[in-house]
Structure formats: C-alpha cells, structure tokens
mmCIF file of C-alpha atoms and ligand atoms in Angstrom:
data_model
loop_
_atom_site.group_PDB
_atom_site.id
_atom_site.type_symbol
_atom_site.label_atom_id
_atom_site.label_comp_id
_atom_site.label_asym_id
_atom_site.label_seq_id
_atom_site.Cartn_x
_atom_site.Cartn_y
_atom_site.Cartn_z
ATOM 1 C CA MET P 1 -22.768 132.627 -44.429
ATOM 2 C CA THR P 2 -21.535 132.585 -40.813
ATOM 3 C CA LEU P 3 -23.238 130.523 -38.258
ATOM 4 C CA ILE P 4 -22.624 131.315 -34.539
ATOM 5 C CA LEU P 5 -23.802 129.248 -31.640
ATOM 6 C CA GLY P 6 -24.597 131.476 -28.730
ATOM 7 C CA ILE P 7 -24.762 130.395 -25.073
ATOM 8 C CA GLU P 8 -26.108 132.381 -22.180
ATOM 9 C CA THR P 9 -26.205 131.398 -18.516
ATOM 10 C CA SER P 10 -25.475 134.680 -16.652
ATOM 11 C CA CYS P 11 -28.549 134.674 -14.416
ATOM 12 C CA ASP P 12 -31.586 132.455 -14.360
ATOM 13 C CA GLU P 13 -32.149 131.524 -17.951
ATOM 14 C CA THR P 14 -30.302 128.619 -19.610
ATOM 15 C CA ALA P 15 -30.249 129.777 -23.306
ATOM 16 C CA ALA P 16 -28.689 128.648 -26.579
ATOM 17 C CA ALA P 17 -29.239 130.016 -30.151
ATOM 18 C CA ILE P 18 -27.998 129.688 -33.719
ATOM 19 C CA VAL P 19 -27.787 132.999 -35.513
ATOM 20 C CA GLU P 20 -26.838 133.521 -39.177
ATOM 21 C CA ASP P 21 -24.667 136.585 -40.073
ATOM 22 C CA GLY P 22 -25.455 138.220 -36.753
ATOM 23 C CA ILE P 23 -28.955 139.070 -37.828
ATOM 24 C CA ARG P 24 -31.099 136.006 -38.605
ATOM 25 C CA ILE P 25 -32.291 133.672 -35.884
ATOM 26 C CA ARG P 26 -32.198 129.990 -36.887
ATOM 27 C CA ALA P 27 -33.075 128.736 -33.436
ATOM 28 C CA ASN P 28 -33.473 130.374 -30.065
ATOM 29 C CA ILE P 29 -34.181 128.309 -27.030
ATOM 30 C CA VAL P 30 -34.620 129.622 -23.409
ATOM 31 C CA ALA P 31 -35.105 127.318 -20.504
ATOM 32 C CA SER P 32 -36.383 129.701 -17.715
ATOM 33 C CA GLN P 33 -35.850 128.997 -14.024
ATOM 34 C CA ILE P 34 -38.415 131.730 -12.997
ATOM 35 C CA ALA P 35 -40.931 129.249 -11.655
ATOM 36 C CA THR P 36 -38.328 127.867 -9.288
ATOM 37 C CA HIS P 37 -36.796 131.175 -8.134
ATOM 38 C CA SER P 38 -40.224 132.865 -7.678
ATOM 39 C CA GLN P 39 -40.670 130.572 -4.599
ATOM 40 C CA TYR P 40 -37.775 132.508 -3.062
ATOM 41 C CA GLY P 41 -38.857 135.931 -4.262
ATOM 42 C CA GLY P 42 -35.618 136.344 -6.270
ATOM 43 C CA VAL P 43 -32.809 134.444 -7.888
ATOM 44 C CA PHE P 44 -31.115 131.952 -5.594
ATOM 45 C CA PRO P 45 -27.568 131.719 -7.004
ATOM 46 C CA GLU P 46 -26.683 128.212 -5.838
ATOM 47 C CA VAL P 47 -29.963 126.799 -7.219
ATOM 48 C CA ALA P 48 -29.410 128.712 -10.404
ATOM 49 C CA SER P 49 -26.081 127.225 -11.202
ATOM 50 C CA ARG P 50 -27.223 123.765 -10.438
ATOM 51 C CA MET P 51 -30.231 124.171 -12.685
ATOM 52 C CA HIS P 52 -27.885 125.430 -15.550
ATOM 53 C CA VAL P 53 -25.835 122.276 -15.188
ATOM 54 C CA GLU P 54 -28.894 120.226 -15.736
ATOM 55 C CA ALA P 55 -30.346 122.239 -18.605
ATOM 56 C CA ILE P 56 -27.361 123.239 -20.673
ATOM 57 C CA SER P 57 -26.721 120.089 -22.657
ATOM 58 C CA PRO P 58 -30.340 119.353 -23.721
ATOM 59 C CA VAL P 59 -30.869 123.026 -24.477
ATOM 60 C CA VAL P 60 -27.848 123.204 -26.825
ATOM 61 C CA ALA P 61 -28.700 119.842 -28.418
ATOM 62 C CA GLN P 62 -32.300 121.037 -29.021
ATOM 63 C CA THR P 63 -31.020 124.292 -30.522
ATOM 64 C CA LEU P 64 -28.885 122.539 -33.070
ATOM 65 C CA ALA P 65 -31.645 120.176 -33.944
ATOM 66 C CA GLU P 66 -34.181 122.979 -34.425
ATOM 67 C CA ALA P 67 -31.788 125.026 -36.533
ATOM 68 C CA LYS P 68 -30.898 121.891 -38.497
ATOM 69 C CA VAL P 69 -27.229 122.744 -38.039
ATOM 70 C CA ALA P 70 -24.482 120.108 -37.531
ATOM 71 C CA PRO P 71 -21.513 120.953 -35.292
ATOM 72 C CA ASP P 72 -19.175 121.131 -38.325
ATOM 73 C CA GLN P 73 -21.332 123.971 -39.909
ATOM 74 C CA VAL P 74 -20.887 126.149 -36.827
ATOM 75 C CA ASP P 75 -18.253 128.848 -37.343
ATOM 76 C CA ALA P 76 -17.797 129.905 -33.734
ATOM 77 C CA VAL P 77 -19.117 129.429 -30.206
ATOM 78 C CA ALA P 78 -19.994 132.674 -28.462
ATOM 79 C CA VAL P 79 -20.525 132.610 -24.724
ATOM 80 C CA THR P 80 -21.442 135.208 -22.097
ATOM 81 C CA VAL P 81 -18.484 135.768 -19.733
ATOM 82 C CA GLY P 82 -20.000 138.535 -17.589
ATOM 83 C CA PRO P 83 -21.474 140.469 -15.938
ATOM 84 C CA GLY P 84 -23.521 138.063 -13.986
ATOM 85 C CA LEU P 85 -23.570 135.431 -11.244
ATOM 86 C CA ALA P 86 -20.142 133.661 -11.052
ATOM 87 C CA GLY P 87 -21.562 130.190 -10.576
ATOM 88 C CA SER P 88 -24.071 130.574 -13.398
ATOM 89 C CA LEU P 89 -21.541 132.040 -15.877
ATOM 90 C CA LEU P 90 -19.091 129.215 -15.134
ATOM 91 C CA VAL P 91 -21.512 126.619 -16.410
ATOM 92 C CA GLY P 92 -21.905 128.362 -19.852
ATOM 93 C CA VAL P 93 -18.251 129.255 -20.210
ATOM 94 C CA ASN P 94 -17.159 125.776 -19.464
ATOM 95 C CA PHE P 95 -19.629 124.131 -21.664
ATOM 96 C CA GLY P 96 -18.679 126.582 -24.423
ATOM 97 C CA LYS P 97 -14.984 125.720 -23.953
ATOM 98 C CA GLY P 98 -15.799 122.018 -24.161
ATOM 99 C CA LEU P 99 -17.769 122.418 -27.447
ATOM 100 C CA ALA P 100 -15.056 124.721 -28.988
ATOM 101 C CA LEU P 101 -12.333 122.199 -28.023
ATOM 102 C CA GLY P 102 -14.321 119.140 -29.142
ATOM 103 C CA TRP P 103 -15.515 120.627 -32.393
ATOM 104 C CA GLY P 104 -12.259 122.455 -33.177
ATOM 105 C CA LYS P 105 -14.014 125.831 -33.399
ATOM 106 C CA PRO P 106 -13.038 129.323 -32.242
ATOM 107 C CA LEU P 107 -14.483 130.544 -28.897
ATOM 108 C CA VAL P 108 -15.584 134.141 -28.491
ATOM 109 C CA GLY P 109 -16.378 135.615 -25.000
ATOM 110 C CA VAL P 110 -19.246 138.150 -24.938
ATOM 111 C CA ASN P 111 -20.336 140.879 -22.635
ATOM 112 C CA HIS P 112 -23.899 140.346 -21.555
ATOM 113 C CA ILE P 113 -24.840 144.083 -21.937
ATOM 114 C CA GLU P 114 -23.386 144.125 -25.444
ATOM 115 C CA GLY P 115 -25.575 141.112 -26.012
ATOM 116 C CA HIS P 116 -28.647 143.066 -24.854
ATOM 117 C CA ILE P 117 -27.856 145.834 -27.254
ATOM 118 C CA HIS P 118 -27.549 143.425 -30.159
ATOM 119 C CA SER P 119 -31.066 142.092 -29.624
ATOM 120 C CA LEU P 120 -31.921 145.169 -31.885
ATOM 121 C CA TRP P 121 -29.858 143.578 -34.695
ATOM 122 C CA LEU P 122 -32.284 140.603 -34.752
ATOM 123 C CA THR P 123 -35.174 142.879 -35.618
ATOM 124 C CA GLU P 124 -36.562 143.226 -39.152
ATOM 125 C CA ASP P 125 -35.104 146.515 -40.302
ATOM 126 C CA ALA P 126 -31.857 146.296 -38.334
ATOM 127 C CA ASP P 127 -29.956 147.078 -41.578
ATOM 128 C CA LYS P 128 -31.384 150.627 -41.299
ATOM 129 C CA ILE P 129 -29.828 151.363 -37.901
ATOM 130 C CA THR P 130 -27.414 154.350 -38.385
ATOM 131 C CA PHE P 131 -24.651 155.215 -35.910
ATOM 132 C CA PRO P 132 -24.115 156.952 -33.668
ATOM 133 C CA VAL P 133 -27.046 155.712 -31.504
ATOM 134 C CA LEU P 134 -27.801 156.054 -27.768
ATOM 135 C CA CYS P 135 -28.571 152.759 -26.041
ATOM 136 C CA LEU P 136 -30.681 152.591 -22.897
ATOM 137 C CA VAL P 137 -29.977 149.241 -21.363
ATOM 138 C CA VAL P 138 -32.329 148.568 -18.530
ATOM 139 C CA SER P 139 -32.393 145.168 -16.886
ATOM 140 C CA GLY P 140 -32.417 143.433 -13.455
ATOM 141 C CA GLY P 141 -28.770 144.296 -13.103
ATOM 142 C CA HIS P 142 -28.155 147.414 -15.223
ATOM 143 C CA SER P 143 -29.409 150.889 -16.058
ATOM 144 C CA GLU P 144 -26.965 152.289 -18.464
ATOM 145 C CA LEU P 145 -26.960 155.002 -21.098
ATOM 146 C CA LEU P 146 -24.329 154.241 -23.692
ATOM 147 C CA LEU P 147 -23.275 156.137 -26.738
ATOM 148 C CA MET P 148 -22.562 153.557 -29.432
ATOM 149 C CA ARG P 149 -20.469 154.723 -32.440
ATOM 150 C CA ASP P 150 -20.162 151.354 -34.023
ATOM 151 C CA HIS P 151 -20.141 147.608 -33.005
ATOM 152 C CA GLY P 152 -17.733 147.384 -30.124
ATOM 153 C CA GLN P 153 -17.345 151.094 -29.687
ATOM 154 C CA TYR P 154 -19.177 152.395 -26.621
ATOM 155 C CA GLU P 155 -18.913 155.433 -24.330
ATOM 156 C CA MET P 156 -20.679 155.436 -20.958
ATOM 157 C CA LEU P 157 -22.885 158.523 -20.568
ATOM 158 C CA GLY P 158 -24.874 157.485 -17.512
ATOM 159 C CA ASN P 159 -25.319 154.646 -15.070
ATOM 160 C CA THR P 160 -27.260 153.924 -11.924
ATOM 161 C CA LEU P 161 -25.704 154.914 -8.585
ATOM 162 C CA ASP P 162 -27.660 152.384 -6.670
ATOM 163 C CA ASP P 163 -30.405 149.972 -7.823
ATOM 164 C CA ALA P 164 -30.920 148.971 -11.399
ATOM 165 C CA ALA P 165 -34.350 149.777 -12.921
ATOM 166 C CA GLY P 166 -35.411 146.237 -13.019
ATOM 167 C CA GLU P 167 -34.161 145.697 -9.487
ATOM 168 C CA ALA P 168 -36.305 148.621 -8.324
ATOM 169 C CA PHE P 169 -39.358 147.045 -10.153
ATOM 170 C CA ASP P 170 -38.537 143.765 -8.424
ATOM 171 C CA LYS P 171 -38.133 145.227 -4.926
ATOM 172 C CA VAL P 172 -41.229 147.370 -5.112
ATOM 173 C CA GLY P 173 -43.146 144.411 -6.474
ATOM 174 C CA ARG P 174 -42.089 142.362 -3.509
ATOM 175 C CA LEU P 175 -43.128 144.964 -0.987
ATOM 176 C CA LEU P 176 -46.488 145.311 -2.689
ATOM 177 C CA GLY P 177 -46.898 141.588 -2.266
ATOM 178 C CA LEU P 178 -46.752 140.976 -6.134
ATOM 179 C CA PRO P 179 -45.102 137.809 -7.520
ATOM 180 C CA TYR P 180 -41.444 137.739 -8.760
ATOM 181 C CA PRO P 181 -40.302 139.100 -11.099
ATOM 182 C CA GLY P 182 -41.844 142.480 -10.217
ATOM 183 C CA GLY P 183 -41.602 144.138 -13.518
ATOM 184 C CA PRO P 184 -44.354 142.419 -15.437
ATOM 185 C CA ALA P 185 -46.396 142.062 -12.243
ATOM 186 C CA ILE P 186 -46.221 145.864 -11.609
ATOM 187 C CA GLU P 187 -47.041 146.619 -15.191
ATOM 188 C CA ALA P 188 -50.144 144.305 -15.102
ATOM 189 C CA ALA P 189 -51.305 145.749 -11.732
ATOM 190 C CA ALA P 190 -50.768 149.298 -13.010
ATOM 191 C CA ARG P 191 -53.240 148.733 -15.825
ATOM 192 C CA GLN P 192 -56.045 148.867 -13.205
ATOM 193 C CA GLY P 193 -54.511 151.675 -11.250
ATOM 194 C CA ASN P 194 -54.426 155.453 -11.125
ATOM 195 C CA ALA P 195 -50.883 156.714 -11.802
ATOM 196 C CA GLU P 196 -51.698 160.088 -10.010
ATOM 197 C CA ALA P 197 -52.866 158.489 -6.782
ATOM 198 C CA TYR P 198 -49.426 158.874 -5.237
ATOM 199 C CA ASN P 199 -46.989 161.598 -6.071
ATOM 200 C CA PHE P 200 -43.661 159.680 -5.620
ATOM 201 C CA THR P 201 -40.409 161.542 -5.532
ATOM 202 C CA ARG P 202 -38.361 161.445 -8.805
ATOM 203 C CA PRO P 203 -34.732 161.989 -7.833
ATOM 204 C CA MET P 204 -33.245 163.374 -11.001
ATOM 205 C CA LEU P 205 -29.606 164.174 -10.064
ATOM 206 C CA ASP P 206 -29.542 167.358 -12.186
ATOM 207 C CA GLY P 207 -26.589 167.876 -14.474
ATOM 208 C CA SER P 208 -25.744 164.229 -14.988
ATOM 209 C CA PHE P 209 -27.128 161.296 -16.943
ATOM 210 C CA ASN P 210 -26.919 158.990 -14.002
ATOM 211 C CA PHE P 211 -29.905 157.367 -12.347
ATOM 212 C CA SER P 212 -30.824 156.714 -8.747
ATOM 213 C CA PHE P 213 -33.775 154.527 -7.777
ATOM 214 C CA SER P 214 -33.345 153.908 -4.143
ATOM 215 C CA GLY P 215 -35.078 157.179 -3.025
ATOM 216 C CA LEU P 216 -38.138 156.303 -5.119
ATOM 217 C CA LYS P 217 -38.198 152.707 -3.722
ATOM 218 C CA THR P 218 -38.062 154.106 -0.142
ATOM 219 C CA ALA P 219 -40.834 156.576 -0.924
ATOM 220 C CA VAL P 220 -43.111 153.765 -2.059
ATOM 221 C CA MET P 221 -42.212 151.727 1.032
ATOM 222 C CA ARG P 222 -43.020 154.722 3.297
ATOM 223 C CA ALA P 223 -46.360 155.300 1.540
ATOM 224 C CA VAL P 224 -47.612 151.734 1.555
ATOM 225 C CA GLN P 225 -46.176 149.870 4.555
ATOM 226 C CA VAL P 226 -47.222 149.919 8.230
ATOM 227 C CA PRO P 227 -44.003 150.744 9.897
ATOM 228 C CA SER P 228 -42.896 147.881 12.084
ATOM 229 C CA GLU P 229 -41.493 149.138 15.429
ATOM 230 C CA SER P 230 -39.681 145.930 16.161
ATOM 231 C CA ARG P 231 -38.156 145.766 12.707
ATOM 232 C CA LYS P 232 -37.178 149.469 12.877
ATOM 233 C CA ARG P 233 -35.407 148.771 16.210
ATOM 234 C CA ALA P 234 -33.626 145.760 14.856
ATOM 235 C CA ARG P 235 -32.281 147.266 11.673
ATOM 236 C CA GLY P 236 -32.426 150.979 12.319
ATOM 237 C CA ALA P 237 -34.603 151.430 9.312
ATOM 238 C CA GLU P 238 -37.898 150.224 7.851
ATOM 239 C CA SER P 239 -37.607 146.942 6.093
ATOM 240 C CA LEU P 240 -37.978 146.171 2.383
ATOM 241 C CA GLU P 241 -39.434 142.773 3.224
ATOM 242 C CA PRO P 242 -43.024 142.272 2.261
ATOM 243 C CA GLY P 243 -44.371 143.799 5.439
ATOM 244 C CA LYS P 244 -47.889 144.700 6.403
ATOM 245 C CA LEU P 245 -49.572 147.036 3.868
ATOM 246 C CA ARG P 246 -51.563 149.948 5.276
ATOM 247 C CA PRO P 247 -55.212 149.054 5.144
ATOM 248 C CA ASP P 248 -56.087 151.906 2.752
ATOM 249 C CA VAL P 249 -53.438 151.053 0.183
ATOM 250 C CA ASN P 250 -54.613 150.283 -3.299
ATOM 251 C CA VAL P 251 -51.963 148.050 -4.783
ATOM 252 C CA SER P 252 -52.845 148.881 -8.379
ATOM 253 C CA ASP P 253 -52.703 152.652 -7.678
ATOM 254 C CA ALA P 254 -49.336 152.283 -5.897
ATOM 255 C CA ALA P 255 -47.990 150.159 -8.829
ATOM 256 C CA ALA P 256 -49.195 152.679 -11.376
ATOM 257 C CA SER P 257 -47.741 155.578 -9.522
ATOM 258 C CA PHE P 258 -44.392 153.808 -8.976
ATOM 259 C CA GLN P 259 -44.230 152.877 -12.615
ATOM 260 C CA ALA P 260 -45.053 156.428 -13.830
ATOM 261 C CA ALA P 261 -42.202 157.817 -11.640
ATOM 262 C CA ALA P 262 -39.632 155.135 -12.704
ATOM 263 C CA VAL P 263 -40.494 155.691 -16.446
ATOM 264 C CA ASP P 264 -40.374 159.453 -15.942
ATOM 265 C CA MET P 265 -36.850 159.194 -14.600
ATOM 266 C CA LEU P 266 -35.604 156.839 -17.336
ATOM 267 C CA VAL P 267 -37.202 158.898 -20.181
ATOM 268 C CA ASP P 268 -35.975 162.326 -18.844
ATOM 269 C CA LYS P 269 -32.290 161.228 -18.820
ATOM 270 C CA THR P 270 -32.490 159.312 -21.976
ATOM 271 C CA VAL P 271 -33.980 162.217 -23.969
ATOM 272 C CA LYS P 272 -31.456 164.660 -22.476
ATOM 273 C CA ALA P 273 -28.505 162.326 -23.245
ATOM 274 C CA ALA P 274 -29.730 161.798 -26.832
ATOM 275 C CA LEU P 275 -29.818 165.508 -27.390
ATOM 276 C CA ALA P 276 -26.370 166.091 -25.738
ATOM 277 C CA ALA P 277 -24.723 163.294 -27.768
ATOM 278 C CA ASN P 278 -26.475 164.327 -30.995
ATOM 279 C CA VAL P 279 -27.345 160.710 -31.910
ATOM 280 C CA THR P 280 -29.556 159.591 -34.908
ATOM 281 C CA GLU P 281 -31.594 157.174 -33.007
ATOM 282 C CA ILE P 282 -32.381 155.640 -29.577
ATOM 283 C CA LEU P 283 -32.142 151.890 -28.934
ATOM 284 C CA MET P 284 -33.755 150.338 -25.881
ATOM 285 C CA ALA P 285 -32.793 146.948 -24.578
ATOM 286 C CA GLY P 286 -32.982 144.629 -21.509
ATOM 287 C CA GLY P 287 -35.808 143.249 -19.519
ATOM 288 C CA VAL P 288 -37.357 146.574 -18.540
ATOM 289 C CA SER P 289 -37.621 147.647 -22.234
ATOM 290 C CA ALA P 290 -40.562 145.172 -22.391
ATOM 291 C CA ASN P 291 -42.469 147.849 -20.390
ATOM 292 C CA GLN P 292 -45.151 149.334 -22.567
ATOM 293 C CA LEU P 293 -45.367 152.677 -20.743
ATOM 294 C CA LEU P 294 -41.572 153.140 -21.113
ATOM 295 C CA ARG P 295 -41.783 152.498 -24.836
ATOM 296 C CA LYS P 296 -44.796 154.788 -25.303
ATOM 297 C CA GLU P 297 -43.413 157.692 -23.108
ATOM 298 C CA LEU P 298 -39.898 157.645 -24.673
ATOM 299 C CA GLN P 299 -41.370 157.756 -28.181
ATOM 300 C CA ARG P 300 -43.731 160.614 -27.086
ATOM 301 C CA ARG P 301 -40.970 162.696 -25.653
ATOM 302 C CA THR P 302 -38.479 162.544 -28.487
ATOM 303 C CA GLU P 303 -38.605 163.031 -32.257
ATOM 304 C CA LEU P 304 -35.806 160.631 -32.801
ATOM 305 C CA PRO P 305 -36.647 157.075 -33.966
ATOM 306 C CA VAL P 306 -36.817 154.715 -30.913
ATOM 307 C CA ARG P 307 -36.296 150.994 -31.376
ATOM 308 C CA TYR P 308 -36.936 148.245 -29.004
ATOM 309 C CA PRO P 309 -36.670 144.432 -29.281
ATOM 310 C CA PRO P 310 -39.653 142.113 -29.618
ATOM 311 C CA LEU P 311 -40.828 140.999 -26.127
ATOM 312 C CA ASN P 312 -39.063 137.538 -26.275
ATOM 313 C CA LEU P 313 -35.651 139.293 -26.912
ATOM 314 C CA CYS P 314 -35.965 141.895 -24.212
ATOM 315 C CA THR P 315 -35.331 139.420 -21.463
ATOM 316 C CA ASP P 316 -32.219 137.242 -21.345
ATOM 317 C CA ASN P 317 -31.658 134.971 -24.382
ATOM 318 C CA ALA P 318 -28.715 133.532 -26.386
ATOM 319 C CA ALA P 319 -29.631 134.938 -29.823
ATOM 320 C CA MET P 320 -28.469 138.337 -28.660
ATOM 321 C CA ILE P 321 -25.204 136.764 -27.407
ATOM 322 C CA ALA P 322 -24.783 135.017 -30.797
ATOM 323 C CA SER P 323 -25.324 138.360 -32.576
ATOM 324 C CA ALA P 324 -22.827 140.235 -30.424
ATOM 325 C CA GLY P 325 -20.466 137.312 -30.768
ATOM 326 C CA TYR P 326 -20.801 137.477 -34.598
ATOM 327 C CA PHE P 327 -19.647 141.157 -34.737
ATOM 328 C CA ARG P 328 -16.767 140.298 -32.275
ATOM 329 C CA TRP P 329 -15.779 137.427 -34.458
ATOM 330 C CA LEU P 330 -15.855 139.701 -37.528
ATOM 331 C CA SER P 331 -13.542 142.191 -35.801
ATOM 332 C CA GLY P 332 -11.135 139.249 -35.262
ATOM 333 C CA GLN P 333 -11.690 138.350 -31.605
ATOM 334 C CA ARG P 334 -10.732 134.726 -30.727
ATOM 335 C CA ASP P 335 -10.556 133.574 -27.171
ATOM 336 C CA GLY P 336 -8.533 130.608 -26.102
ATOM 337 C CA LEU P 337 -9.384 127.958 -23.582
ATOM 338 C CA ARG P 338 -8.040 130.191 -20.802
ATOM 339 C CA LEU P 339 -11.182 132.359 -21.181
ATOM 340 C CA ASP P 340 -12.655 133.021 -17.746
ATOM 341 C CA VAL P 341 -15.813 134.329 -16.190
ATOM 342 C CA GLU P 342 -15.866 138.013 -15.239
ATOM 343 C CA PRO P 343 -18.836 138.548 -12.877
ATOM 344 C CA MET P 344 -18.167 142.315 -12.608
ATOM 345 C CA LEU P 345 -17.323 142.817 -16.273
ATOM 346 C CA ALA P 346 -17.955 146.354 -17.545
ATOM 347 C CA LEU P 347 -18.584 147.313 -21.189
ATOM 348 C CA VAL P 348 -16.724 150.506 -20.937
ATOM 349 C CA ARG P 349 -13.631 150.504 -18.661
HETATM 350 O O1 KG4 F 401 -32.668 141.427 -18.996
HETATM 351 P P1 KG4 F 401 -33.262 140.622 -17.933
HETATM 352 O O2 KG4 F 401 -34.062 139.366 -18.410
HETATM 353 O O3 KG4 F 401 -32.142 140.054 -17.016
HETATM 354 C C1 KG4 F 401 -31.100 140.847 -16.581
HETATM 355 O O4 KG4 F 401 -30.077 140.805 -17.286
HETATM 356 O O5 KG4 F 401 -31.248 141.338 -15.434
HETATM 357 O O6 KG4 F 401 -34.097 141.609 -17.036
HETATM 358 C C2 KG4 F 401 -34.890 141.190 -16.012
HETATM 359 C C3 KG4 F 401 -35.541 142.342 -15.334
HETATM 360 C C4 KG4 F 401 -36.340 142.040 -14.039
HETATM 361 O O7 KG4 F 401 -35.841 142.908 -13.097
HETATM 362 C C5 KG4 F 401 -37.799 142.286 -14.418
HETATM 363 O O8 KG4 F 401 -38.546 142.657 -13.335
HETATM 364 C C6 KG4 F 401 -37.645 143.313 -15.468
HETATM 365 O O9 KG4 F 401 -36.498 143.003 -16.235
HETATM 366 N N1 KG4 F 401 -38.837 143.330 -16.386
HETATM 367 C C7 KG4 F 401 -39.689 144.394 -16.458
HETATM 368 C C8 KG4 F 401 -40.748 143.989 -17.330
HETATM 369 N N2 KG4 F 401 -40.429 142.737 -17.841
HETATM 370 C C9 KG4 F 401 -39.289 142.377 -17.195
HETATM 371 N N3 KG4 F 401 -39.728 145.571 -15.839
HETATM 372 C C10 KG4 F 401 -40.714 146.442 -16.172
HETATM 373 N N4 KG4 F 401 -41.806 146.112 -16.906
HETATM 374 C C11 KG4 F 401 -41.848 144.949 -17.603
HETATM 375 N N5 KG4 F 401 -42.765 144.639 -18.433
HETATM 376 ZN ZN1 ZN F 402 -29.910 140.512 -19.127
#
C-alpha cells in the first residue's frame, strides 16, 4: 500500500489529502477562500497567498489526523507546482519541501491540470477506465481537450484562444450582477430561465478543436447592458464591469441562454475531437464539469461513455493532486528540494 500526501494551493483553496494507491481517499480537506474573494468579485492574489500561509499547517495536520496516518507512513509528498498564481503556489511548494525534508520522504511536483484529470481515478469504477480517453478539462483557468494514452501521456487537441470556460461564466455572472463565482450562480439562475430567450452567437472556429469564449461574452454584454457613453469614451469599448442592466433584461433568461451557448460550444468540439481521435471514452474534469447541463448534453450527443467526478472533486482539491502524484511516483519521478513553482506550466509542451 502506498500513501501519498497531496498539497494544493494553486488558486484560492488551501487543500491537503491522503490517498491510498492513487485511488482511495483516506482524507480530503479543502479550506476555501471563496467567501473572502467574493467581496472583490474575483480572486485577489495577494490576499490568497496570505490566507494560504495561515491555513496550510492546520489543514495538513487535520488531514493526517483524519486519515489516521503518521508522517512515517507517508510514502511521498505530492504538491502542485503549476499552473496557477505564483504567490499561492509558493506556499504549497515550500510547505511540501519542508515536510519532505523533515520527514525524509520523496517530493513529487504535480501539474494542476493532470491533477484535475486524476479526479476521475478517485471515482468508484475507475479501474474500468480504458485508454485512450479524451479529457475535457474546463476550469477557471483552462479549457483543454487532451488525448490521454496513459498516465503521463498527453496530446493537446484543443485549447482556448482567449477566456477559459469558467472565466467566461465568472465574467458573465459579474456583468449580470450575480455573486462570485459565476458558474454555480449562472447555473442556479438558469434553472428559472428560458434558454431560447436570447440567441447568442456561438463562435465555433471551424476545422479546429480550439475554443473561443470572448465573442459570446461580448454578445451577452451587448444584449444586457445599457451602453455607458462615458465609459465607452474612456476605454474605447463597452466595459465588462457590472454596469447598468437594461430595464427589460430578465437575468434568468440571459443566464440560461448564455449557459446553453457555452455548453453547446464545449460539447460540439468535444464530440468532434472524440470521433477524430477514436477514443474509448470521454472524461470531464475541472470546476465547470460540475455543470449539470454540460454533463447532460455531452452524454446526449455521444454514444461513448462519459465520466465526470463527484461534485466535491470537480473544483480544486488535493486528493486529485495526490492521485496524479501517485502515478508520477510509480513512474519514478522524484523531485529534489530545488523544485520550483511554474505559474505558466503546460501539460503538453
Ligand atoms: O477547477 P476550479 O475549482 O479552479 C480552477 O482551477 O480554475 O474551477 C473554478 C471554475 C470557476 O470559474 C467557476 O465559475 C466554475 O469553475 N464553476 C462552474 C460551476 N461550478 C464551478 N461553472 C459552471 N457551472 C458550474 N456549476
Ligand atoms: Zn483547478
């Protein structure tokens, strides 16, 4: 039995987990900073790193206690090195280094995206996943279509050319006056709305598996906001700030129509990429994979099995980092104390 301690601090969640053999969660603790950042309408990097510093030690201690695991039973410490916010990543990486040095255990640096993908290995029938699979990783920072031939073997099929899917949900949520993060708020508002009320543009960039969400975001803004002359003059364009909504705007209808368009774009490319790459199944991961419409639509439009993580593993957590770290550890990866953060780290170079 191999026990990995995972540490994740790439954005606004301070998280630690103990995972057994890469697939069984023994403890998984997430201290979320969302309540603090929602006051600013987004993640405030300087505040995030300070809050990680305060939370990391108790979160790791609580994880070990809940898992009933002593430091000498831990086989390796896996920590997110990137992509993410530099100041936030530094807290986790330095804490991980300290533990690895103090406990005399190997350190394994993990890519956050590879972590999201491995949230699928923490589900019940993960042993039935058969390669090659197509991974749709959709979060606040990423919208990637990756062909995964095995653990550690990825090929990039598509990426976003501008905003990430979650970022688009967050920005549209903000301009509709909904709370941060926008994804869950838009999904909730959309339940009361008519998805056909607005026919928003769906830029499809034919012939590629890339995404582009900025056109959709602008279309929503044009449809719902009162254009501010002074703002237009100042910036040469309409603003994405929560401006004044047109009096006739129904927020639920706008949220439902935006969500339908965003899901349509994601599903269209995913189904096409799955066919082109001839995969056996489709895995969905990242915060946006919590979206029920996305799950339903993708399953409706493909005959391939579609897997997604349970809701608590869609958003950032350290169990997924421990799982990805386990497979890296199995393949022989050992990182020394010179391990450094890589805010722009890519899974496929
Ligand atoms: O994976 P995650 O926790 O952090 C990153 O690595 O970015 O993803 C957070 C993103 C946010 O943009 C949030 O709005 C989005 O995931 N999100 C959702 C939903 N829940 C979270 N987007 C759409 N529908 C949801 N239900
Ligand atoms: Zn994430």
